Short mmCIF file of C-alpha atoms and ligand atoms in Angstrom, two decimals:
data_model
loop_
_atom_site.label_atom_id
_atom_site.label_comp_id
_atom_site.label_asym_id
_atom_site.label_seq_id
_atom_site.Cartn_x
_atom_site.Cartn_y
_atom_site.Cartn_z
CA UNK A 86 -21.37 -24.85 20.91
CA UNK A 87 -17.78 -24.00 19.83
CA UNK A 88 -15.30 -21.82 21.17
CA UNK A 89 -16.23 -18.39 22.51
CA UNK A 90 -14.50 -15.43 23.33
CA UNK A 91 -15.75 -13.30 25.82
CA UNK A 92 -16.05 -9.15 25.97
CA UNK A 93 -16.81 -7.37 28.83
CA UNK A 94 -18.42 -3.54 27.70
CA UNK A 95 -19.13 -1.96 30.81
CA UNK A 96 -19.71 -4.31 33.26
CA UNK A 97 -21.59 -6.74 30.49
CA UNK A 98 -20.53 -9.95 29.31
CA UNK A 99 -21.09 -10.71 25.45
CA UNK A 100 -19.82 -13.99 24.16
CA UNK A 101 -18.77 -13.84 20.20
CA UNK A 102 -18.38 -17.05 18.52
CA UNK A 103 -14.87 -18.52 17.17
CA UNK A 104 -14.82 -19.42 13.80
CA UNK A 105 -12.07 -21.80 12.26
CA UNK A 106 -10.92 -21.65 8.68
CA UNK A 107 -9.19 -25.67 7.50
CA UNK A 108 -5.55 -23.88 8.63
CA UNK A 109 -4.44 -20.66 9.60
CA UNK A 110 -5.64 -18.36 12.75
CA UNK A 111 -8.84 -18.47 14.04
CA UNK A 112 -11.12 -15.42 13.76
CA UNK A 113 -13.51 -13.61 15.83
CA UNK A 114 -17.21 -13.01 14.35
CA UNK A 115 -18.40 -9.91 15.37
CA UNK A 116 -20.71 -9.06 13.32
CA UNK A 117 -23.36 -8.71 16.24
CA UNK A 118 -21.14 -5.98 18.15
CA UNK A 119 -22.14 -3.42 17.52
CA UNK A 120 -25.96 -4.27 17.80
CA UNK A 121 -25.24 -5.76 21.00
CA UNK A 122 -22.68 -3.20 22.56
CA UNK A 123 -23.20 0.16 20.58
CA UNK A 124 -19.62 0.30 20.00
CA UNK A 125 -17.28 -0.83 16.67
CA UNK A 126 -13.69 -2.38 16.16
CA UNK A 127 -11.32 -0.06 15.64
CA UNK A 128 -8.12 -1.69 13.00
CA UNK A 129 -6.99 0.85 10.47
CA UNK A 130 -4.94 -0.69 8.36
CA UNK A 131 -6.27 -3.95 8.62
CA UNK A 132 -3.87 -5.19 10.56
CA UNK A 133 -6.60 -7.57 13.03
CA UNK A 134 -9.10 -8.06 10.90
CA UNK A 135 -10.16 -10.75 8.29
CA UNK A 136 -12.56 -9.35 5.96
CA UNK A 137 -13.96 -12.03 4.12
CA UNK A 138 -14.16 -16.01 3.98
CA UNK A 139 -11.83 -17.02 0.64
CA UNK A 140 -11.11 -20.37 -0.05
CA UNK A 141 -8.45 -19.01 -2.91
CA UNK A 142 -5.03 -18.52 -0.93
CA UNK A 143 -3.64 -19.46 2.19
CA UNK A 144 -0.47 -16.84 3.84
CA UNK A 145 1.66 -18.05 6.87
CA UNK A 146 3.41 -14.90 7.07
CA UNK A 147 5.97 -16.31 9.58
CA UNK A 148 6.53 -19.62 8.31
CA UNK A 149 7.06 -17.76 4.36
CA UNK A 150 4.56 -20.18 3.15
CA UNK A 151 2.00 -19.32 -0.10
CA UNK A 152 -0.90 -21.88 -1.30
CA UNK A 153 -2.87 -21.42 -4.01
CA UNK A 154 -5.72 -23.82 -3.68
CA UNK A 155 -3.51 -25.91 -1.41
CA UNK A 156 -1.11 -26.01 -3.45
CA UNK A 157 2.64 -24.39 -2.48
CA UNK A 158 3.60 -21.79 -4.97
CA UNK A 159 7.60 -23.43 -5.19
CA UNK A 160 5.64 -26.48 -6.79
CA UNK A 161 3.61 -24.39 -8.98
CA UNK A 162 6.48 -22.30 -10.26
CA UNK A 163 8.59 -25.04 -11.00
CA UNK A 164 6.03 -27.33 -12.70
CA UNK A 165 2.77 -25.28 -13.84
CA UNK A 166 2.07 -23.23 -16.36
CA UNK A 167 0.45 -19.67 -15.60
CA UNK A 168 -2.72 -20.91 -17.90
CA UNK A 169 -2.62 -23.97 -15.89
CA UNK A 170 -2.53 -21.71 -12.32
CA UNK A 171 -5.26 -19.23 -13.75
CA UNK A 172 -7.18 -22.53 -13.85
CA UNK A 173 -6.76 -23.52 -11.02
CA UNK A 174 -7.22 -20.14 -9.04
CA UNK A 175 -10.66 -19.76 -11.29
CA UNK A 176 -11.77 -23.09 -10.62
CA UNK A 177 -10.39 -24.79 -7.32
CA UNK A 178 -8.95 -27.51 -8.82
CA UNK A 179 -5.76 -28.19 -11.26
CA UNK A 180 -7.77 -28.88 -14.78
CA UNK A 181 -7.20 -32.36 -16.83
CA UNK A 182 -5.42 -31.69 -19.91
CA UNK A 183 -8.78 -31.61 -21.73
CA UNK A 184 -9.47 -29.05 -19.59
CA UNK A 185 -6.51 -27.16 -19.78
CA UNK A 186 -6.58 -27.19 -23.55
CA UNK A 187 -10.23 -25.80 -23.61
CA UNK A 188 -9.50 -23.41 -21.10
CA UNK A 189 -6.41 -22.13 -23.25
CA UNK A 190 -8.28 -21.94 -26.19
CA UNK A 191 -11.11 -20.00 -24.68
CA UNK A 192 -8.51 -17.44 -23.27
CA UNK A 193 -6.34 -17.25 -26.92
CA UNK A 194 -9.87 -16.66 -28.64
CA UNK A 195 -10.29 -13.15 -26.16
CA UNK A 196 -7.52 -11.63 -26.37
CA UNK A 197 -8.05 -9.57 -29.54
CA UNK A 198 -8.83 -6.00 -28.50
CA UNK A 199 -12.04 -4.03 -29.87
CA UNK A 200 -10.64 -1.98 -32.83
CA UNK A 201 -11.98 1.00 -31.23
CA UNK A 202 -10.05 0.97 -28.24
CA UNK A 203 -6.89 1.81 -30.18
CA UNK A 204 -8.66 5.29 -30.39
CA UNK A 205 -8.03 5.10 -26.58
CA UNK A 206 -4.23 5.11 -26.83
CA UNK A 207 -3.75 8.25 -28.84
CA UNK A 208 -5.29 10.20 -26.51
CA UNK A 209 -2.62 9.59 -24.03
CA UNK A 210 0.36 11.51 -23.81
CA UNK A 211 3.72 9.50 -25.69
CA UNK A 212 5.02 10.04 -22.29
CA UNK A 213 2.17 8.76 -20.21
CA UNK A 214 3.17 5.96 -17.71
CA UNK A 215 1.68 2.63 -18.23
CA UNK A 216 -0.39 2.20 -15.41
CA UNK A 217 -2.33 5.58 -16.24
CA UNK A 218 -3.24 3.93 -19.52
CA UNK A 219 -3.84 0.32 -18.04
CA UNK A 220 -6.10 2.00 -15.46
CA UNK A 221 -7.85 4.09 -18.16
CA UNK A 222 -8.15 1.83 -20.52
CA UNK A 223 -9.75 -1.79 -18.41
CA UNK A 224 -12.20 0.68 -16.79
CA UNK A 225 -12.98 1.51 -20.91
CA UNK A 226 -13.90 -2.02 -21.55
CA UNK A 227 -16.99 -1.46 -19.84
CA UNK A 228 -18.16 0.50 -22.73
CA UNK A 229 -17.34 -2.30 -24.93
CA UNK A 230 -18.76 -5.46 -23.49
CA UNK A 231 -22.15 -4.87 -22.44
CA UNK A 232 -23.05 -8.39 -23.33
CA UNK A 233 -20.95 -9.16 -19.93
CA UNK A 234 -21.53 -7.27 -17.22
CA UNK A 235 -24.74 -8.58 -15.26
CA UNK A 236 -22.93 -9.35 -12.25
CA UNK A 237 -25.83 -11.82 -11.09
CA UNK A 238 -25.64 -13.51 -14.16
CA UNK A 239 -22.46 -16.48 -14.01
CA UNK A 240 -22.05 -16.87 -17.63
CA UNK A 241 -21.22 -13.24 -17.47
CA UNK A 242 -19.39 -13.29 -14.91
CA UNK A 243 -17.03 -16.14 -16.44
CA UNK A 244 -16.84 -14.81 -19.90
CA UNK A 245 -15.83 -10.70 -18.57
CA UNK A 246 -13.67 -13.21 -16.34
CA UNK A 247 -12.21 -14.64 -19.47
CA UNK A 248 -12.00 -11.50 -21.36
CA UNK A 249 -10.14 -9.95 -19.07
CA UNK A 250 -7.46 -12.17 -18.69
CA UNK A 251 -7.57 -12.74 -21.97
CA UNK A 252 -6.75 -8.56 -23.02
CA UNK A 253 -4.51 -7.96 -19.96
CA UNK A 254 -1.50 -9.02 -22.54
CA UNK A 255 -2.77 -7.13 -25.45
CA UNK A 256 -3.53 -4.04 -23.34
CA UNK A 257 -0.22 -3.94 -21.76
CA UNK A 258 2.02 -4.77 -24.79
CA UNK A 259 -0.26 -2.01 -26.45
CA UNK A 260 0.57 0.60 -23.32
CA UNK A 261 4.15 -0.35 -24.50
CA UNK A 262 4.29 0.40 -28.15
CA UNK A 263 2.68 3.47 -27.85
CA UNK A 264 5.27 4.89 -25.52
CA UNK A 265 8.07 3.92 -28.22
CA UNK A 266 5.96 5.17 -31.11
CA UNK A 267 5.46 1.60 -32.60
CA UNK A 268 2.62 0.20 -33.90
CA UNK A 269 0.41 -2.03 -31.77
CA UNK A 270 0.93 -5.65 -32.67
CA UNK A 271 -2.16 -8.10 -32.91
CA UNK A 272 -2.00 -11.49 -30.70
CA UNK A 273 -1.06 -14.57 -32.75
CA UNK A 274 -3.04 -17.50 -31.74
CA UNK A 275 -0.28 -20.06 -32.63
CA UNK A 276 1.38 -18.67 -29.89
CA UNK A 277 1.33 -19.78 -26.06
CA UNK A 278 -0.37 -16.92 -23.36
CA UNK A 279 3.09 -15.30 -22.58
CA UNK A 280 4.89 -16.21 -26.19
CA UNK A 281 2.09 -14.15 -27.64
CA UNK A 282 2.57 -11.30 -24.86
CA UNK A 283 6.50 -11.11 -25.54
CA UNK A 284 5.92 -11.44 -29.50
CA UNK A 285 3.17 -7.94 -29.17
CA UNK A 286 5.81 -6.27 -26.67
CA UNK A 287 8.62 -6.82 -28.62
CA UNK A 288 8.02 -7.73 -32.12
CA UNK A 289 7.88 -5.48 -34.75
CA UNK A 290 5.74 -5.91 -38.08
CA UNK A 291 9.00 -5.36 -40.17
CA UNK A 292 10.30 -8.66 -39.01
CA UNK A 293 9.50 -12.19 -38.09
CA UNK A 294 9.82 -12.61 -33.64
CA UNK A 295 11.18 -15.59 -32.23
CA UNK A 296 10.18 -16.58 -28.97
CA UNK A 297 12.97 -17.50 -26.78
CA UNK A 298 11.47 -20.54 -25.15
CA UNK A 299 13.64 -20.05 -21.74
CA UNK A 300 12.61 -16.07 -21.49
CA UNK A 301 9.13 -17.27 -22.55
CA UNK A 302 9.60 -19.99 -19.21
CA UNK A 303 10.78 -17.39 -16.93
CA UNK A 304 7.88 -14.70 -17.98
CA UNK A 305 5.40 -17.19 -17.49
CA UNK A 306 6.98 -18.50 -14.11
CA UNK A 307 6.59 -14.55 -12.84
CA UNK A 308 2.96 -14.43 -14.09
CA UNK A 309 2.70 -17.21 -11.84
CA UNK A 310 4.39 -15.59 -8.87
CA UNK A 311 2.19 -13.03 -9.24
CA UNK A 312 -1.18 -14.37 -9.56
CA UNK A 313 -2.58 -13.75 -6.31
CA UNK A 314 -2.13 -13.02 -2.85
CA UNK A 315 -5.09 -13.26 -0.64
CA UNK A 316 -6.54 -9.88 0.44
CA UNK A 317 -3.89 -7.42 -0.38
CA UNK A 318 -4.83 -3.41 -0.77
CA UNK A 319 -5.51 -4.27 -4.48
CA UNK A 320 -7.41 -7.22 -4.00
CA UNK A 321 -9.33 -6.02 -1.25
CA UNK A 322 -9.69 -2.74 -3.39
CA UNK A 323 -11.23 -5.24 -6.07
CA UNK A 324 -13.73 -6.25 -3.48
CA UNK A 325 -14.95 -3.44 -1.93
CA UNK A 326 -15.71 -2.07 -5.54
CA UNK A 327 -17.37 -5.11 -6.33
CA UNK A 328 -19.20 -5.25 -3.66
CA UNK A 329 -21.29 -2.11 -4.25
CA UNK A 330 -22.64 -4.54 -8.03
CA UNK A 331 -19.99 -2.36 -9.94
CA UNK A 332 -19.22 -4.28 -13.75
CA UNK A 333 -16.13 -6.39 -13.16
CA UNK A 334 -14.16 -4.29 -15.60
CA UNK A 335 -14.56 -1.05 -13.31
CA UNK A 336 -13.54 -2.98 -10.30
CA UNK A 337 -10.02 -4.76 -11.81
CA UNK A 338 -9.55 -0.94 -13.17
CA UNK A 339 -9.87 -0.14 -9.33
CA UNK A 340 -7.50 -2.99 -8.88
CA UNK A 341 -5.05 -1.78 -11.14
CA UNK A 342 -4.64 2.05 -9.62
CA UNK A 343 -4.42 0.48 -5.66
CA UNK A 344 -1.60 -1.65 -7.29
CA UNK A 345 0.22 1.56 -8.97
CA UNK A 346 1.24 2.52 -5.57
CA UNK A 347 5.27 1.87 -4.50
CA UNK A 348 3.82 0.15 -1.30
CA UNK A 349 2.27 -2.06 -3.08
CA UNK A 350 2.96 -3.47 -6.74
CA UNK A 351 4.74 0.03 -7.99
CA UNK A 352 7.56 -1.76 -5.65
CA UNK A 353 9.16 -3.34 -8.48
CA UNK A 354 9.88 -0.19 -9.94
CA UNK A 355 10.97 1.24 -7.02
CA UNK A 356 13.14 -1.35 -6.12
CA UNK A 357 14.88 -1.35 -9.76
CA UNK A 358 15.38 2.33 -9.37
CA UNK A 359 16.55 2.28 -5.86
CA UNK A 360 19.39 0.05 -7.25
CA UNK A 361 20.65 2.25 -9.83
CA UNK A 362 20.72 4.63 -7.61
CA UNK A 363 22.92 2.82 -5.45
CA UNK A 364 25.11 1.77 -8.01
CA UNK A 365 28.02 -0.33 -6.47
CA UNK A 366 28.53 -2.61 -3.57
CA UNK A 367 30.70 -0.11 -1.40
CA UNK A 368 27.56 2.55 -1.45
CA UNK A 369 25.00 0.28 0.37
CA UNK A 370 25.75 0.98 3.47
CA UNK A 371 24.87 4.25 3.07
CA UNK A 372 21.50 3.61 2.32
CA UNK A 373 21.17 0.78 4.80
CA UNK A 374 21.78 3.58 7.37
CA UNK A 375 19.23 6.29 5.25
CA UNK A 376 16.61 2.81 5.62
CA UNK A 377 17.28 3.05 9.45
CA UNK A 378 17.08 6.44 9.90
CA UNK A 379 13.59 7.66 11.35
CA UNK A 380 14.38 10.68 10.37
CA UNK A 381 14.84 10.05 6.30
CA UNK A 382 11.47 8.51 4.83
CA UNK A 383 13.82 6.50 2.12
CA UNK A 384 13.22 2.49 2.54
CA UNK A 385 14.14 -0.23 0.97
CA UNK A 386 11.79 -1.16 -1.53
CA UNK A 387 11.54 -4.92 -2.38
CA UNK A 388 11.96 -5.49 1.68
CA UNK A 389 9.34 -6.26 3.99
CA UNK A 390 6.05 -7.01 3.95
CA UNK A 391 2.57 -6.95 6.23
CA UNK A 392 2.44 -10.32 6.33
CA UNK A 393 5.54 -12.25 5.58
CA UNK A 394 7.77 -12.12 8.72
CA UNK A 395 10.04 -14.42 6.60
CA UNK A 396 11.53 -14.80 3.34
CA UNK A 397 8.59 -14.42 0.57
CA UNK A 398 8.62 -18.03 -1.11
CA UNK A 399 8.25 -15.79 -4.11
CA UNK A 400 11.60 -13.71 -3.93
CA UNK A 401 13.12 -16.84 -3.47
CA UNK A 402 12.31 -18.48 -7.01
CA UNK A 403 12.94 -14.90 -8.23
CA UNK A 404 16.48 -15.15 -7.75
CA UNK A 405 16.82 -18.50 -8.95
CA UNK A 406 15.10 -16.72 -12.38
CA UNK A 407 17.25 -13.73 -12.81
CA UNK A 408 20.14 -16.31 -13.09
CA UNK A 409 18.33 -18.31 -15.77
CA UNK A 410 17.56 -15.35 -17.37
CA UNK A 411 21.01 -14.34 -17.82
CA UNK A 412 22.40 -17.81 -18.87
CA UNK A 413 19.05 -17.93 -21.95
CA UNK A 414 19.88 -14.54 -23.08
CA UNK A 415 23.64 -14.65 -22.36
CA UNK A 416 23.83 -11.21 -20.11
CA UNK A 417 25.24 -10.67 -16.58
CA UNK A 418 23.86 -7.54 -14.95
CA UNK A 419 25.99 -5.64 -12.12
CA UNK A 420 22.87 -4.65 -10.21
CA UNK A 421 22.35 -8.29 -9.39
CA UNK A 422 25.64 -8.44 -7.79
CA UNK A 423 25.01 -5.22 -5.72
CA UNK A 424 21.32 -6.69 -4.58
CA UNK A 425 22.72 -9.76 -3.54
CA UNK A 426 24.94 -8.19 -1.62
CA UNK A 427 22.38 -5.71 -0.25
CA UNK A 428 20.08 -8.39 0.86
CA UNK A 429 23.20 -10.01 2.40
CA UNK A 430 24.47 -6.81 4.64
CA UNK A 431 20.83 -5.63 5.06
CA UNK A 432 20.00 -9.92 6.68
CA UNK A 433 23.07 -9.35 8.74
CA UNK A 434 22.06 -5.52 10.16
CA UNK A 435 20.00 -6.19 13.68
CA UNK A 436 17.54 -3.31 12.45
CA UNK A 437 16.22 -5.61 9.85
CA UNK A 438 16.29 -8.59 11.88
CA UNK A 439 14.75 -7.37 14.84
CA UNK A 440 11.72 -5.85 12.12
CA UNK A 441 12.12 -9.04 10.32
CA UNK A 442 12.07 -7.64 7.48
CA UNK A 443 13.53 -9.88 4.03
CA UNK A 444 13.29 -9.63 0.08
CA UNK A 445 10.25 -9.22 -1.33
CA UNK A 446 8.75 -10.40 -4.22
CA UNK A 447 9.52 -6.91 -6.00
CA UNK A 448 13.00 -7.34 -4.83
CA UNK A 449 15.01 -9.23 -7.78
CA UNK A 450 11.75 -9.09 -10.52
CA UNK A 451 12.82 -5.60 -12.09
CA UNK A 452 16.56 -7.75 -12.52
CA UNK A 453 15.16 -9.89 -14.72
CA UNK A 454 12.44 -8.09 -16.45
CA UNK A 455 15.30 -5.24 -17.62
CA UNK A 456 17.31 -7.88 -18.59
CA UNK A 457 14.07 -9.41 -21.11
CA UNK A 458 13.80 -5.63 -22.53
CA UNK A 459 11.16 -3.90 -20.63
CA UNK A 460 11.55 -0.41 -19.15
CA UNK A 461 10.76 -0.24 -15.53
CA UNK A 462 7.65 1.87 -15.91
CA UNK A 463 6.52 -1.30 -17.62
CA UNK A 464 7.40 -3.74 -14.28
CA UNK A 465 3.94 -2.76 -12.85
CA UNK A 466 1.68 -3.09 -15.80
CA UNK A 467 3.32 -6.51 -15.91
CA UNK A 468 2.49 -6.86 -11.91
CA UNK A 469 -1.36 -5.97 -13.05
CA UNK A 470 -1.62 -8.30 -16.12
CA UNK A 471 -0.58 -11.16 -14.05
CA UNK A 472 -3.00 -10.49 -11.29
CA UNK A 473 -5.95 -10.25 -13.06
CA UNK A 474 -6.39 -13.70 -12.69
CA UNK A 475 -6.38 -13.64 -8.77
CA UNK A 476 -8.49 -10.21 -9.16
CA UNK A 477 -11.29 -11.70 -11.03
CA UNK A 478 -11.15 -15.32 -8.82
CA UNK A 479 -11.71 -13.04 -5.43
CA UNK A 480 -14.39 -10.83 -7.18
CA UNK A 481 -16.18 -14.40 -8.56
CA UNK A 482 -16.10 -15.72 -5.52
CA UNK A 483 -17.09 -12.62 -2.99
CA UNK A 484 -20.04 -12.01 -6.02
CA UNK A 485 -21.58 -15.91 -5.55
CA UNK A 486 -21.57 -15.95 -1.81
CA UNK A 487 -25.39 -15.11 -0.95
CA UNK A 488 -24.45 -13.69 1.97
CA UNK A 489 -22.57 -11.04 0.16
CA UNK A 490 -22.94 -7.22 1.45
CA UNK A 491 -21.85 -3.95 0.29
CA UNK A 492 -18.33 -3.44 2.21
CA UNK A 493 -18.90 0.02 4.15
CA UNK A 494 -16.62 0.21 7.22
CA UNK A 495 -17.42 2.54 10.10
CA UNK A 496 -15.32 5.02 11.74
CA UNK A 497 -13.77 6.59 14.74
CA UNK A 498 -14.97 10.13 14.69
CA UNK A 499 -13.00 13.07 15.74
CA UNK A 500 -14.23 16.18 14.07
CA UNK A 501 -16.32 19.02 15.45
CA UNK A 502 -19.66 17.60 16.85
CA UNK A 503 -22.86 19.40 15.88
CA UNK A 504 -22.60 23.46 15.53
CA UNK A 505 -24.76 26.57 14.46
CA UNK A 506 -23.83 27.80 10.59
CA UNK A 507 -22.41 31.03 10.89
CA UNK A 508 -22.91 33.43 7.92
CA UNK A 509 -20.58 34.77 6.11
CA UNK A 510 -20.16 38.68 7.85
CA UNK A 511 -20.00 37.20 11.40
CA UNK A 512 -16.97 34.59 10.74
N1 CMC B 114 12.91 -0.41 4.83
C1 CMC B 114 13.16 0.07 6.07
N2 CMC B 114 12.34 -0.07 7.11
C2 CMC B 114 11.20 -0.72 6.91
C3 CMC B 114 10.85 -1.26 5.65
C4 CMC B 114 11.77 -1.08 4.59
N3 CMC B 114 11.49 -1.56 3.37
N4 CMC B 114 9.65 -1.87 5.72
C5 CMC B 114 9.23 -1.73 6.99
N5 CMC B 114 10.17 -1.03 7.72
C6 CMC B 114 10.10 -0.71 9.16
C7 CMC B 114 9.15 0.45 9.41
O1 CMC B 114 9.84 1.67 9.41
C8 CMC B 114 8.57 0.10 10.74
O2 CMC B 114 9.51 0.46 11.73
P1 CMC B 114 8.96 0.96 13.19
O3 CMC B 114 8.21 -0.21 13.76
O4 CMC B 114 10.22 1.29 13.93
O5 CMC B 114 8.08 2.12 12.93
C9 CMC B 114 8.52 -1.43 10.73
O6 CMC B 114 9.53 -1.85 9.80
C10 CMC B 114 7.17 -1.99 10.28
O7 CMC B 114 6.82 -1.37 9.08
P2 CMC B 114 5.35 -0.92 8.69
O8 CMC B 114 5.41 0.12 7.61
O9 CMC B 114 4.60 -0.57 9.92
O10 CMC B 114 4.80 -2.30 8.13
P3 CMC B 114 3.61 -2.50 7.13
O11 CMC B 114 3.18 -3.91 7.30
O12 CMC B 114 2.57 -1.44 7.33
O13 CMC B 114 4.27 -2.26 5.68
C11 CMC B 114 5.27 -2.60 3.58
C12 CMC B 114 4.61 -3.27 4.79
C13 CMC B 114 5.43 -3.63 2.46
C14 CMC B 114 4.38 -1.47 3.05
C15 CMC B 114 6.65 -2.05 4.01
O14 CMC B 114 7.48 -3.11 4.45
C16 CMC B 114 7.35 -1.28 2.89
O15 CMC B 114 7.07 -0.08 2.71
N6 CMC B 114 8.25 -1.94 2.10
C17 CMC B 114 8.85 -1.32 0.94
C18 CMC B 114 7.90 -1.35 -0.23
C19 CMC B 114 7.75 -2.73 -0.84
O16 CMC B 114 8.74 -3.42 -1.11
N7 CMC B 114 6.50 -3.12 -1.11
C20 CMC B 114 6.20 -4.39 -1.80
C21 CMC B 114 5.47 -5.37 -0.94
S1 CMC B 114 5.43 -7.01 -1.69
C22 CMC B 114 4.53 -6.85 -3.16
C23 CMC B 114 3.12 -6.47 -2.93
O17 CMC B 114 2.41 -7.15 -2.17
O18 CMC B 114 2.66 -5.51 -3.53
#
């Protein structure tokens, strides 16, 4: 028998099983609990509690360490592609280039958008953010591609896999154009996952677009940083909709409104914004101070994180971009100067040590994306197109586990207990 922890409910021993995952902490399975004892777990937040098995990505929080597959995501920034990390992330293993070049061409051949869907866009506001129209329209796709949504079946479940990353470009650069009154522009299959993404964001029918192979480097290189990240509120969010046998396009639309949040992926927006707003070097410690202040709800976005009591690997290779970015494109942007300097003061300040709390990946993104073109109500969309991939991974792989269940959580209850309905004249 292997290890056992012990719980003693009035005066009653009950011995739960240990189980052990290849690396990373050991969890308890109490799943017999409450048969045994009558009483549940109580972890809002999370914060305790493994919900699943995955064998997709590995988190040591403290040690700022991210695997995809095994593999660390430094490596896979500096010598994948993001087709090549979809792969992998999809499949468990890093694809030959036969492989890879199937794969590719499968994903080019989806990205094409039902003609109808364009109907979609006009009836958003000019003004509507992004993420309401990514949110409306994936969950739309549904209607579209009934030929793809029997969960039980796996060819459907690959090819709505495929489809989806596939349209995540098209969808966004679509959200895009519409806001600045342009027309949508089609995917060109010549052109490489993100080439064709930056050609339908920012090229224009009037004219020819040249892909700028470093900004096309450094957009992929973020898709990559942003493929997954083991059960985060979106991903989780992904599951728990899943779980219930909802079509895959419903539950990456559920995906895609947990991310909108500035807690969780709407940080990159934040975090750009935040930095306008603080303008120059000499008025951060002002909002260092309004970030320590209990009082003021203000934080600083693109620091901290639930589980990375470190430096995210991620922010790291961020910064490394936003200077790449600049020397491609031939730009300097002052807001870099005044985040590296925040991040400097804010390492320094015993508040944020103490919390240990460092860049995020959300931190120095919105940098490099407004120095590409895009408008920061765009940062998250781009956030959501590159998860899909990790999205669709977790929900193939909690959808072929036969021991899959519907995810319904319990509760501590604290409202009235059972009363008399009083009518109306007598309250
Ligand atoms: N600025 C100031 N104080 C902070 C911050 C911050 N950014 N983040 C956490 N704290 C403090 C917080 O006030 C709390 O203090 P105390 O223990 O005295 O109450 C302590 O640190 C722990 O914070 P928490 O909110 O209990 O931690 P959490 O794990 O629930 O929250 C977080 C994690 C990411 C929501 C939070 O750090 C945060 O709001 N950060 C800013 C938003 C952000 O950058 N989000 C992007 C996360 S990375 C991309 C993604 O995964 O989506």
């Amino acid at each position: 028998m292997g290890d056992q922890v012990k719980l003693n409910a009035a005066g009653t021993e009950y011995d739960y099983p240990v189980l052990k995952g290849s690396v990373g902490p050991d969890v308890i399975d109490i799943r017999k609990l409450y048969a045994q004892t009558g009483k549940f777990t109580y972890d809002p937040g999370f914060t305790s509690t493994a919900s699943c098995e995955s064998a997709l990505t590995y988190i040591d929080g403290d040690e700022g360490v991210l695997l995809h597959r095994g593999y660390p995501i430094g490596q896979l920034a500096e010598n994948s592609s993001f087709m090549e990390t979809s792969y992998l992330l999809l499949n468990g293993e890093l694809p030959n280039a036969a492989e890879l070049a199937t794969f590719e061409n499968t994903i080019t051949r989806h990205t094409m958008l039902h003609e109808q869907l364009a109907n979609f866009y006009r009836g958003f506001r000019r003004d509507a953010h992004p993420m309401a129209i990514m949110c409306g329209v994936v969950g739309a796709l549904s209607a579209f591609y009934h030929d793809s949504t029997d969960i039980s079946d796996p060819e459907h479940r690959k090819i709505s896999s495929h489809r989806l990353i596939a349209k995540m470009p098209t969808i966004a650069a679509a959200a895009y154009k519409y806001s600045v009154g342009q027309p949508f522009v089609y995917p060109d299959n010549k052109l490489s996952y993100t080439g064709n993404f930056l050609r339908m964001t920012f090229g224009v029918p009037a004219e020819e677009y040249e892909v700028i192979p470093a900004v096309e480097k450094a957009m992929d290189r973020i898709f990559i940083l942003h493929a997954d990240h083991e059960q985060n509120a979106s991903t989780s969010t992904v599951r728990l909709a899943g779980s219930s046998g909802a079509n895959p396009f419903a539950c990456i639309a559920a995906g895609i409104a947990c991310l909108w949040g500035p807690a969780h992926g709407g940080a990159n927006e934040a975090a750009l914004n935040m930095l306008k707003e603080i303008g120059t070097p000499d008025k951060i410690q002002h909002y260092i101070d309004r970030a320590k202040d209990k009082n003021d709800p203000f934080r600083l976005m693109g620091f901290g994180h639930r589980v990375y009591k470190n430096y995210d690997p991620r922010a790291t290779v961020m910064q490394k971009t936003v200077r790449e970015v600049f020397d491609a494109l031939k730009v300097t942007d002052p807001l870099f100067e005044t985040a590296l300097r925040l991040e400097e003061i804010a390492l320094s300040d015993p508040y944020f040590a103490e919390k240990k709390l460092f860049p995020n990946v959300d931190f120095y993104s919105g940098i490099i994306l407004s120095a590409i073109g895009f408008p920061t109500t765009m940062f998250t969309a781009l956030f959501a197109l590159a998860r899909t991939v990790g999205w669709v991974a977790q929900w193939n792989e909690m959808i072929s586990d036969p021991g899959q269940k519907i995810g319904r959580p319990r509760q501590l209850y604290t409202g009235p207990t059972q009363r008399d309905y009083v009518a109306i004249g007598q309250r």
